[in-house]
Tab-separated table of C-alpha atoms and ligand atoms in Angstrom:
chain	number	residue	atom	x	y	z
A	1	UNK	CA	88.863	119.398	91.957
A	2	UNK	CA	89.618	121.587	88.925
A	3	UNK	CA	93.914	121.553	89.170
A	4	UNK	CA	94.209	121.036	85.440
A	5	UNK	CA	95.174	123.967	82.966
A	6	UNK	CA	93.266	124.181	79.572
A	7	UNK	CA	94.794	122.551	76.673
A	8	UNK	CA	95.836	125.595	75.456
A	9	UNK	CA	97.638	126.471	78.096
A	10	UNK	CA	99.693	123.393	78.653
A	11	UNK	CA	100.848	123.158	74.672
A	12	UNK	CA	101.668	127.091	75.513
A	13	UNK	CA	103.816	126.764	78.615
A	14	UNK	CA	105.114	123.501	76.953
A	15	UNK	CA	106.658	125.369	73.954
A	16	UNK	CA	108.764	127.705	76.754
A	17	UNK	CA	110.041	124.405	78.463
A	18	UNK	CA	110.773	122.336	75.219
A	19	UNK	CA	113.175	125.672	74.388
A	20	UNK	CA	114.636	125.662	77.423
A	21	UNK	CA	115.237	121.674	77.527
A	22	UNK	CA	116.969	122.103	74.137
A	23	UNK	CA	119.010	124.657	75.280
A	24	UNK	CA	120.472	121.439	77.388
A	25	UNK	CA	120.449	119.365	74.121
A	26	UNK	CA	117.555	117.626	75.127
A	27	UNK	CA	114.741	117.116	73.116
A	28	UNK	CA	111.443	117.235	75.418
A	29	UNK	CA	109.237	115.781	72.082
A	30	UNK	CA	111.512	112.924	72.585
A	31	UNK	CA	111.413	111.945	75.823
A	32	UNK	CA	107.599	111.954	75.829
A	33	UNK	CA	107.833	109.395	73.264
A	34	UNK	CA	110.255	107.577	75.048
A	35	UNK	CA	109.033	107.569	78.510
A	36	UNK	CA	105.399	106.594	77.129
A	37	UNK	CA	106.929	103.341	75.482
A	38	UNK	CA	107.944	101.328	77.932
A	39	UNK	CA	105.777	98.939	79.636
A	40	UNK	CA	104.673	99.183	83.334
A	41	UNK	CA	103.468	96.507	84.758
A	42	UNK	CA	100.754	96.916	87.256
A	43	UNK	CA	100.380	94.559	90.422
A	44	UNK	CA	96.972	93.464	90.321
A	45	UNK	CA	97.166	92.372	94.355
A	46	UNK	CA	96.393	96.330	95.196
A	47	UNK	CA	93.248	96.170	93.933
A	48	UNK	CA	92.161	93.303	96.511
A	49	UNK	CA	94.792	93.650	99.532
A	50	UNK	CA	97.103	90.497	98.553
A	51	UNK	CA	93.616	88.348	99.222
A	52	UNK	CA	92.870	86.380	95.904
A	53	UNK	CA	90.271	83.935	94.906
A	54	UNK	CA	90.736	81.001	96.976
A	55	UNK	CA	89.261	81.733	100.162
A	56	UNK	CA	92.865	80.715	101.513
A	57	UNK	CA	92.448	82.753	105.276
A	58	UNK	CA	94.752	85.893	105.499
A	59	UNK	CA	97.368	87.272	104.116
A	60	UNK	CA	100.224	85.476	105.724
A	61	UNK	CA	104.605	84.934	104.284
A	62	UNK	CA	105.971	87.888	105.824
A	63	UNK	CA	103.805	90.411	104.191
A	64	UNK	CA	101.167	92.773	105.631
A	65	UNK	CA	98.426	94.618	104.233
A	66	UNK	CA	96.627	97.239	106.792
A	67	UNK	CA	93.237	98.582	106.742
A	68	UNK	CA	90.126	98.653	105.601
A	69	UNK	CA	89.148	100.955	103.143
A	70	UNK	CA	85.864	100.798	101.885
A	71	UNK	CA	85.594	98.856	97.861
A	72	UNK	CA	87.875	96.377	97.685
A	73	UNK	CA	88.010	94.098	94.520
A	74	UNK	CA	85.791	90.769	95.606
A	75	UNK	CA	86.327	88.658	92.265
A	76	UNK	CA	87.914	88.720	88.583
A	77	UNK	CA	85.077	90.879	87.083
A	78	UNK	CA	85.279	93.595	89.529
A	79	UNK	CA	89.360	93.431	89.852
A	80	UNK	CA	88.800	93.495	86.065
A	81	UNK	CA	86.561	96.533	85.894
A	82	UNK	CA	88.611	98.763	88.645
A	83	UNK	CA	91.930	97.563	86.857
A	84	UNK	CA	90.165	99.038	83.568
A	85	UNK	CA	89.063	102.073	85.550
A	86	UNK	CA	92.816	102.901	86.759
A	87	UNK	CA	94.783	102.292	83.309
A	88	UNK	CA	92.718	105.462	81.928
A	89	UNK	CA	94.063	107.541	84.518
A	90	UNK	CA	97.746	106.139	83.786
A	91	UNK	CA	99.254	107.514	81.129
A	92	UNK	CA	101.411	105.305	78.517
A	93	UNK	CA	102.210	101.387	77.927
A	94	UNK	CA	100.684	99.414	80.686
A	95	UNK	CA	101.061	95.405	81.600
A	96	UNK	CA	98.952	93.468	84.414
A	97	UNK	CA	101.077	91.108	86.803
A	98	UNK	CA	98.781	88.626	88.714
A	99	UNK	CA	99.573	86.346	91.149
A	100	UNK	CA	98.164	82.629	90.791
A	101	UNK	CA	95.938	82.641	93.320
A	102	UNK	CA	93.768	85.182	90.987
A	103	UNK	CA	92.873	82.002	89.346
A	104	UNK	CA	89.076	81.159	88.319
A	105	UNK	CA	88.408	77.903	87.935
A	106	UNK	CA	84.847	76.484	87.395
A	107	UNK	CA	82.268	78.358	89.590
A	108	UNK	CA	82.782	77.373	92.984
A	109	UNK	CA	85.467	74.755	92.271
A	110	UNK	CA	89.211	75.633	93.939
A	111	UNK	CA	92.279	73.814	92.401
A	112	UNK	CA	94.893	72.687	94.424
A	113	UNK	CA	98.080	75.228	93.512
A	114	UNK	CA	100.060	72.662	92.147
A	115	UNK	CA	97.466	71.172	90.154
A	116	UNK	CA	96.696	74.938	88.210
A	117	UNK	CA	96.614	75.428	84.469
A	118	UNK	CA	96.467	78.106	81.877
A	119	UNK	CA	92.810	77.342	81.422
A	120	UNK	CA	91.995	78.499	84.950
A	121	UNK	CA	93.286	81.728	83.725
A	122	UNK	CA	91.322	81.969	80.278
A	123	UNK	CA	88.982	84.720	81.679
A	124	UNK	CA	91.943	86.825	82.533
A	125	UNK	CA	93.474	85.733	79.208
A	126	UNK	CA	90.422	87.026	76.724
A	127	UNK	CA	90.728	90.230	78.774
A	128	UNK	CA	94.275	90.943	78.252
A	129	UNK	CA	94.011	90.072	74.346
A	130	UNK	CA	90.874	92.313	74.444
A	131	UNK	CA	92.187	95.233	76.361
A	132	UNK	CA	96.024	94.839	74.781
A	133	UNK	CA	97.439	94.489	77.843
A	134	UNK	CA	99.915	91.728	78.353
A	135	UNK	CA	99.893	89.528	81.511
A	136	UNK	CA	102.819	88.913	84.126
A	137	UNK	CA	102.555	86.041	86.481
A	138	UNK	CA	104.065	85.079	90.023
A	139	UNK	CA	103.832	81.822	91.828
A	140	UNK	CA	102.200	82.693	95.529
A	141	UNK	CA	104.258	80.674	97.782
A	142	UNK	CA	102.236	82.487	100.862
A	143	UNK	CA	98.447	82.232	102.429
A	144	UNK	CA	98.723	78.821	102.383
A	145	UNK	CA	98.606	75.875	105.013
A	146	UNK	CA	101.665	74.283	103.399
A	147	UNK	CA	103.368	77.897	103.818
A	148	UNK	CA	102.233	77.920	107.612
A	149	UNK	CA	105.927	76.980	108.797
A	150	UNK	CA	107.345	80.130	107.316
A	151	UNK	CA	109.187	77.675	104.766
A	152	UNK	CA	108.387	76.537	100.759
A	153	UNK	CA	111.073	75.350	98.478
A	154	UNK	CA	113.664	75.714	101.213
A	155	UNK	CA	111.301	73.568	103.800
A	156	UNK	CA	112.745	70.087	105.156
A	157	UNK	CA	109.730	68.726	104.971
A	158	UNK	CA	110.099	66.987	101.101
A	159	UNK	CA	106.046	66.783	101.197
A	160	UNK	CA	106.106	70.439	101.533
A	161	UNK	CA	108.923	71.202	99.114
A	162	UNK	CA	107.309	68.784	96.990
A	163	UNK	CA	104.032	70.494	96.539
A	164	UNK	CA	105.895	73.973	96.200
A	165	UNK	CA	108.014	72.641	93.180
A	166	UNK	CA	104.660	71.062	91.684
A	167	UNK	CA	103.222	74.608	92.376
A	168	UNK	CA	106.187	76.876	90.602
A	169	UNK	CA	106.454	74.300	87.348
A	170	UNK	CA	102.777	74.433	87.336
A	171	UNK	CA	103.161	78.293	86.931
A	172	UNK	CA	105.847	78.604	84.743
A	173	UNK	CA	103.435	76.854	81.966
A	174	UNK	CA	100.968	79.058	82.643
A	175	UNK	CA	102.875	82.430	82.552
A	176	UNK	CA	104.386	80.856	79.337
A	177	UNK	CA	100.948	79.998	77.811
A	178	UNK	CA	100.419	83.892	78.382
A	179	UNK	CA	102.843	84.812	76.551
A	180	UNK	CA	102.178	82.809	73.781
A	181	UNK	CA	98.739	83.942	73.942
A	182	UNK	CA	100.201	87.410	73.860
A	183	UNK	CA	102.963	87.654	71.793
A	184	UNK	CA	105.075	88.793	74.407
A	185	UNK	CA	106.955	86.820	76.988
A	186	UNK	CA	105.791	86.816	80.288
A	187	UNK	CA	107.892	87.426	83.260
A	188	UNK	CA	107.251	84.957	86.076
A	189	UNK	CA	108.865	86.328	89.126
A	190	UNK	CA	109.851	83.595	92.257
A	191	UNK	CA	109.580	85.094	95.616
A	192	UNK	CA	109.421	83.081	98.598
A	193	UNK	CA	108.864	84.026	102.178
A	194	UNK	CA	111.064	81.436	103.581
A	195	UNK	CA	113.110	82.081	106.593
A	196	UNK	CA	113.490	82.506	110.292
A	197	UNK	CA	112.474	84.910	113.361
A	198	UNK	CA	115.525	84.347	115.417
A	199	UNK	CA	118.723	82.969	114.303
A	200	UNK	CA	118.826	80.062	112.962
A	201	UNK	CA	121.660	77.526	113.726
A	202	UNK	CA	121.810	75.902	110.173
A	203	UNK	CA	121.656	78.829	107.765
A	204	UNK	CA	122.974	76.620	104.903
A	205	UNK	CA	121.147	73.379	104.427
A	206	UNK	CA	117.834	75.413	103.651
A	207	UNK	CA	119.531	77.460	101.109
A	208	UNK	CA	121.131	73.918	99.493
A	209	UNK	CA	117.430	73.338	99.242
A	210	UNK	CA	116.410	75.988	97.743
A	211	UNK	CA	119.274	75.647	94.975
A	212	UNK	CA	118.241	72.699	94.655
A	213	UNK	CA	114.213	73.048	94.118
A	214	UNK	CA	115.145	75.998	91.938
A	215	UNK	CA	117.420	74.219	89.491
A	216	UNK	CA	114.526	71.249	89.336
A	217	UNK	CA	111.757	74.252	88.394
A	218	UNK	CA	113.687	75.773	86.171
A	219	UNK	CA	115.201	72.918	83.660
A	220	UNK	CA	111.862	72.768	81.573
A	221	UNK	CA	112.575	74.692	78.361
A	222	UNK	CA	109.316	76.985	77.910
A	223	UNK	CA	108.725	79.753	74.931
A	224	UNK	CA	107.719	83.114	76.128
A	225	UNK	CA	108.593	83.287	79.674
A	226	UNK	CA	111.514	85.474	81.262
A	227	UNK	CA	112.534	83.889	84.133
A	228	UNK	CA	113.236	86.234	87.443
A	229	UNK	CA	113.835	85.454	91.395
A	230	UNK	CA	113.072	87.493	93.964
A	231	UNK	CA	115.140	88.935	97.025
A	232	UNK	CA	114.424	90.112	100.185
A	233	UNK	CA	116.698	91.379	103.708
A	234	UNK	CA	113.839	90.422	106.481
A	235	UNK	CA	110.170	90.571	106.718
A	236	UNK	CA	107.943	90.662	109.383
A	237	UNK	CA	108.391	87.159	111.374
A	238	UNK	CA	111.841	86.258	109.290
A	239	UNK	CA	113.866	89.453	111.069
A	240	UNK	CA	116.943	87.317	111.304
A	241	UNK	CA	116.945	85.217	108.205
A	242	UNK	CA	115.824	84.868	104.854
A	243	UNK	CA	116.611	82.166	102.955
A	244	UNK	CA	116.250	83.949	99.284
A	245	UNK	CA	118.648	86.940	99.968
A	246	UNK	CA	120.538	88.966	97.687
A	247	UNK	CA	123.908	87.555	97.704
A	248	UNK	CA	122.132	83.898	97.136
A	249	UNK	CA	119.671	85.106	94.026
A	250	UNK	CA	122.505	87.210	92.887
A	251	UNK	CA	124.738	84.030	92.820
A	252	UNK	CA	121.630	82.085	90.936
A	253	UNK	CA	120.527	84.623	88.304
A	254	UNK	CA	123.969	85.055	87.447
A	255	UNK	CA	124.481	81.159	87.367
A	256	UNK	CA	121.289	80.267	85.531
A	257	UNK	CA	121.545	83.469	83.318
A	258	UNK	CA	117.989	84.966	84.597
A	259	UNK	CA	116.724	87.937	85.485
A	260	UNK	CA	117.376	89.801	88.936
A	261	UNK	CA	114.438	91.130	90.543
A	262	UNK	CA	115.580	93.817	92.562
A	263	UNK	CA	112.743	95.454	94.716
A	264	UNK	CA	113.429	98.671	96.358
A	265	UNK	CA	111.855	97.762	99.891
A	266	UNK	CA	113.794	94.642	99.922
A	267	UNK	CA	117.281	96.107	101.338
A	268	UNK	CA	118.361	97.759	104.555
A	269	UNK	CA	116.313	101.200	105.335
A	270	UNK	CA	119.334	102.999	104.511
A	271	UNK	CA	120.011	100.734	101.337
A	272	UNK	CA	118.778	101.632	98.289
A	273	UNK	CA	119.283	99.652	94.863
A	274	UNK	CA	120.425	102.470	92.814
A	275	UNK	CA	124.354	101.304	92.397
A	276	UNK	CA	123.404	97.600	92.275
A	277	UNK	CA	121.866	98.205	88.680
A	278	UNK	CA	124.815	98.527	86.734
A	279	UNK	CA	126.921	96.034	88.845
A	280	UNK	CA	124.460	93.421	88.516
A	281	UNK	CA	123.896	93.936	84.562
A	282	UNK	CA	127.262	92.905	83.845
A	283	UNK	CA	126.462	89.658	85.522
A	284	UNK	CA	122.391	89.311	84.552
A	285	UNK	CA	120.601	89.089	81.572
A	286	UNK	CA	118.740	91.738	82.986
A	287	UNK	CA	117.052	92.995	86.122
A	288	UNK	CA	113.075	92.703	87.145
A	289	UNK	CA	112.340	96.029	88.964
A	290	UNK	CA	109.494	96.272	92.071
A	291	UNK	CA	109.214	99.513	93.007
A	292	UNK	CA	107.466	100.054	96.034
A	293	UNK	CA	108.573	101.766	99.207
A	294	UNK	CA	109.955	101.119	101.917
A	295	UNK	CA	108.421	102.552	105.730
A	296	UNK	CA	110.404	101.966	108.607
A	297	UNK	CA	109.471	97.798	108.895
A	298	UNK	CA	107.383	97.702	106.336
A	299	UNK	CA	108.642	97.154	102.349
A	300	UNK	CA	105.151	97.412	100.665
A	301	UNK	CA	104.137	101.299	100.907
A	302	UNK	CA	102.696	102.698	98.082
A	303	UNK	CA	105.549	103.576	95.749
A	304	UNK	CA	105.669	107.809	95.127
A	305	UNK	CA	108.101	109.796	92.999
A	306	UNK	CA	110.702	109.744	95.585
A	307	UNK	CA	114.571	110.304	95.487
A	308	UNK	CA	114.785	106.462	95.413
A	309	UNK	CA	112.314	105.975	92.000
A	310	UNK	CA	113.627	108.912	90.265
A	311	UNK	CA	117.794	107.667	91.269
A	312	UNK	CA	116.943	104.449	89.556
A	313	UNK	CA	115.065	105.188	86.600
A	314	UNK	CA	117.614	108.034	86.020
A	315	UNK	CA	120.565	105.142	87.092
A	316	UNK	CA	118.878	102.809	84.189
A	317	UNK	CA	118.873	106.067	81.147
A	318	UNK	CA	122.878	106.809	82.174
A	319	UNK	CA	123.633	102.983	81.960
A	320	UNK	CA	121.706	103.052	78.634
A	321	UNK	CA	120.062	99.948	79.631
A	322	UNK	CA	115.840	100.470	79.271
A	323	UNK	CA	115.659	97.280	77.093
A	324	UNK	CA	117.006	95.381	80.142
A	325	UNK	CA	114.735	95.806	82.331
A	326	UNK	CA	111.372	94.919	83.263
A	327	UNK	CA	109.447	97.941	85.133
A	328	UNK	CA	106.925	96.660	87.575
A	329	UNK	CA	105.340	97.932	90.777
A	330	UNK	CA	104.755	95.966	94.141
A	331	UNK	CA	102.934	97.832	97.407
A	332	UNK	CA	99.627	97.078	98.480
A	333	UNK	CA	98.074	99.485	101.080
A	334	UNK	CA	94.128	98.636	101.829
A	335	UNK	CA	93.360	101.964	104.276
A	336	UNK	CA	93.487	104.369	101.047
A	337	UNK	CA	91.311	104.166	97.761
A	338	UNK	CA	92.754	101.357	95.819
A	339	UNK	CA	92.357	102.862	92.596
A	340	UNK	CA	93.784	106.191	93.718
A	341	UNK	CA	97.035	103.470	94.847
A	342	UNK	CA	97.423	102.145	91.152
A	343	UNK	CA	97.473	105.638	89.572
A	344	UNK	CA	99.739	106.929	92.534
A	345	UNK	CA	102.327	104.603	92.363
A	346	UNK	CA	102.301	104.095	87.930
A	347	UNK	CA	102.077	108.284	87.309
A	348	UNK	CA	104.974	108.768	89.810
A	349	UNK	CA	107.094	105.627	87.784
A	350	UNK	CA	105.979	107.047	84.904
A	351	UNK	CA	107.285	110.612	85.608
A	352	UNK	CA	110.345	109.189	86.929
A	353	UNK	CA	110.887	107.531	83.928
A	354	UNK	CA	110.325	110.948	81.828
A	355	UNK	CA	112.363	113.404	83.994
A	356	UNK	CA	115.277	110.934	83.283
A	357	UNK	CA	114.482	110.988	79.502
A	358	UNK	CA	114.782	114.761	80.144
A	359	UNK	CA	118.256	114.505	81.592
A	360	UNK	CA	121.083	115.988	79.689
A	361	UNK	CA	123.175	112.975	80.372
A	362	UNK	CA	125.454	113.358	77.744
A	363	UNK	CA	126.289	117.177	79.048
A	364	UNK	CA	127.176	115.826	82.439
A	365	UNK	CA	128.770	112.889	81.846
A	366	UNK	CA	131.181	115.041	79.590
A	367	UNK	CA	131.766	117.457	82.459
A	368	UNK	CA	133.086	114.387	84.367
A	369	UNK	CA	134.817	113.368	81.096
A	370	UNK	CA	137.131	116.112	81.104
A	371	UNK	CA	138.002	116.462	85.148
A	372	UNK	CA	135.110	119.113	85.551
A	373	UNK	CA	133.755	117.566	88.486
A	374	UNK	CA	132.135	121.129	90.072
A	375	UNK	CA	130.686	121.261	86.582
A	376	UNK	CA	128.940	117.794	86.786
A	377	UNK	CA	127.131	118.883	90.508
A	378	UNK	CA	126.043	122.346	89.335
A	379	UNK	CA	124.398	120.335	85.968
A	380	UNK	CA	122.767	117.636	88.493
A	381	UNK	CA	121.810	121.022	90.664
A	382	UNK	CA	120.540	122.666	87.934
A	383	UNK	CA	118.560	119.728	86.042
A	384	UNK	CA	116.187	119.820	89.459
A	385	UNK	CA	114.762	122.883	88.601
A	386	UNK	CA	114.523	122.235	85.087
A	387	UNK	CA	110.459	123.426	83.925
A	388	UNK	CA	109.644	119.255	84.377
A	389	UNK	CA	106.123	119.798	85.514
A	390	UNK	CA	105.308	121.243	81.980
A	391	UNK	CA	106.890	118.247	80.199
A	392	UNK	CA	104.240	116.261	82.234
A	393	UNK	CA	101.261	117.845	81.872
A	394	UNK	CA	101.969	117.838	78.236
A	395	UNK	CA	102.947	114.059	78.187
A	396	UNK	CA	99.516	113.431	80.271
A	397	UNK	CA	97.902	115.588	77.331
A	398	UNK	CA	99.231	113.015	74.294
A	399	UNK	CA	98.461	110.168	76.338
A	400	UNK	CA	94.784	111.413	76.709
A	401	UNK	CA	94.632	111.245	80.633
A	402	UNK	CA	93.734	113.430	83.359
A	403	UNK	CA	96.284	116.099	83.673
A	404	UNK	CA	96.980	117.603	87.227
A	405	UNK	CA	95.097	115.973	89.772
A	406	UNK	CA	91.738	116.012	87.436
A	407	UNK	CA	92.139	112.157	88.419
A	408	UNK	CA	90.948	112.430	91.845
A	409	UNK	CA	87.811	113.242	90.403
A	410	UNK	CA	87.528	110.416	88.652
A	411	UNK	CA	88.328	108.384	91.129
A	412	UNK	CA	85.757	110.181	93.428
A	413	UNK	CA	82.884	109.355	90.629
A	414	UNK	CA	83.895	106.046	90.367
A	415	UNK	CA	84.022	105.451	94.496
A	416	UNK	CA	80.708	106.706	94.615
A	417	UNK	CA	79.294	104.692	91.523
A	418	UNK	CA	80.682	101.913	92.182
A	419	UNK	CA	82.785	101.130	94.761
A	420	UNK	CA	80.460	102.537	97.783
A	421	UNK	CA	78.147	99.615	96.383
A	422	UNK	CA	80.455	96.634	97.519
A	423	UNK	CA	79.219	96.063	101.087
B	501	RNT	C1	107.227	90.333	98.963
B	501	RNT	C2	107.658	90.503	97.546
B	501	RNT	C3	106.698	89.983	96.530
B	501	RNT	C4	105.261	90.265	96.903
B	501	RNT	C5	104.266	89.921	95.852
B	501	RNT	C6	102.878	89.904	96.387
B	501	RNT	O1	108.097	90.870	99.849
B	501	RNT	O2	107.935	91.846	97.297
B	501	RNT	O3	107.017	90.499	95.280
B	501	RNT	O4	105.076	91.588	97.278
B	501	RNT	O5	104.624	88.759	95.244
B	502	ZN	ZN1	108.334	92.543	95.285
């Protein structure tokens, strides 16, 4: 599919849109540089439908992945390669966030999850030194016999709870020995399924629990690691409770001074995370960001430059608050092209993150400044229209990707190549 202009053609049309951003006192040169900065990091569980290494039975914890798109990821080299294959299509600073169950032990040896170590993830360790691409890490409290009760740190069971705490402490030495190995600390995000299907009569002893297990994970000191915990309204067999909401990770990060993670499938349909930001920032070191999207029941579409993505990345530039938080995406959707998911859901964050670079922030929030409140709607009416599309095509340009949709191409090459080949 040939939707790309020329070179040429994009510097040209860029020059007419830089001129007109300025004209807003933006500079457009700027906000290229900006928005290509910060670090994305990518969920490697797209590539392979939430299934890992360990042979573990289905996907299971709440969470649903549907289809069965030909090409899915079968092992660390091929995650590795189609990983590779997707950050050239994905313009600016990229990160990889695995969960533990990517571990690869000793050919056909498993590990029991509380028994893992950093050395089970040396493969994936060599790669990201190699590639420059620093590692993320999450404990996988799900697809697991010991999850099959729907409960982990919170169960009653203290065998059960047990193993879970063995598991997180386990992985919050390993997503520290990343970041040592990286330079750059490591954010090790908690998210646990646990909860019920139909009220539950005791809604606080499991939560007590989960305090509890939390504050026992988290007292080893570690270097390199940023510390976040997950929240989440319902998923699909815990409609009536979940035991890590908002109000009770809220209470903790604040507590423990942690990081948030907010993810924007996590809330009510009608809920969106936008004016939680800068309430929870004066509270939180700073906030962990999923973005992903939420579909009727389902909090794990793939995530697309919607009002929601562009409302918070803009929310994050008017707070001034970039170096506080932690971009990451989290959908997994196995009845598309996998690859074509990656660069779907990291172009749209990353042109979320430019168009708010592009905002004349400083014009509006004067408007409001001085009682001009008609003033401040007509700017946020008129910054919609704003020649953005040019900005992009000329940030895709310095980044050296596929401008357009030129990528589907790419991807088509590659399914054929490649991927058609895993049967
Ligand atoms: C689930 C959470 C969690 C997971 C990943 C796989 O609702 O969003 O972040 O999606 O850990
Ligand atoms: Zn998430």
């Amino acid at each position: 599919m040939k939707t790309g202009a020329s070179p040429a053609k994009i510097e040209k049309v860029y020059e007419v849109a830089k001129e007109t951003y300025a004209k807003f006192g933006v500079s457009s040169d700027k906000a290229i540089k900006n928005a290509l900065a910060l670090p994305v990091s990518i969920h490697c569980w797209q590539g392979d439908d939430v299934l890992g290494f360990e042979n573990s039975g289905p996907l299971s914890g709440g969470i649903l992945a549907t289809g069965n798109y030909p090409g899915r990821a079968r092992n660390g080299d091929e995650l590795r390669r189609d990983a590779e294959f997707a950050f050239a299509l994905i313009p600016g600073k990229k990160r990889f966030n695995l969960h533990s169950f990517y571990a690869e032990p000793e050919e056909g040896k498993t590990v029991s999850r509380d028994r893992l170590l950093p050395e089970h993830f040396t493969k994936w360790m060599n790669w990201s030194k190699k590639k420059r691409i620093p590692l993320d890490f999450n404990p996988s409290f799900f697809s697991h016999p010991m999850a099959d009760s729907g409960y982990t740190l919170a169960s009653a069971d203290p065998q059960i709870r047990k193993f879970w705490i063995r598991h997180a402490i386990a992985c919050r030495r390993i997503a520290s020995a990343f970041g040592v190995n990286q330079g750059s600390p490591a954010v090790n995000d908690i998210w646990i399924p646990d909860g019920s299907k139909d009220y539950p009569a005791d809604r606080i002893s499991p939560r007590e629990r989960l305090k509890d297990a939390l504050d026992q994970i988290l007292s080893e000191k570690l270097p390199a690691i940023t510390d976040a915990v997950e929240c989440k309204l319902f998923g699909i067999g815990s409609e009536a409770y979940v035991v890590g909401s908002h109000e009770f990770y809220m209470g903790y990060a604040a507590k423990k001074q942690i990081k948030l993670c907010l993810d924007t499938g996590h809330f009510h349909p009608t809920e969106t995370i936008v004016d939680k930001i800068s309430a929870a920032l004066l509270f939180v070191p700073g906030l962990l960001i999923h973005f992903s999207r939420g579909l009727r029941w389902d909090s794990d579409h793939v995530a697309t430059f919607s009002d929601d993505m562009r409302d918070a990345c803009r929310e994050i530039k008017r707070a001034g608050a970039f170096d506080r938080i932690d971009f990451a995406l989290d959908y997994f959707d196995a009845s598309i092209n996998r690859i074509a998911a990656w660069a779907i859901g990291a172009r749209s964050l990353r042109k979320a993150l430019l168009e708010s670079f592009l905002e004349p922030t400083t014009l509006i929030a004067d408007a409001e400044k001085r009682g001009k409140n008609h003033e401040r709607l007509a700017l946020m009416e008129e910054c919609k229209t704003l020649p953005f599309a040019a900005v992009w095509d000329k940030l895709c340009l310095t980044a050296g990707v596929p401008t357009g949709a030129e990528w589907l191409g790419n991807v088509n090459e590659y399914e054929q190549k490649v991927l058609s080949k895993r049967k």
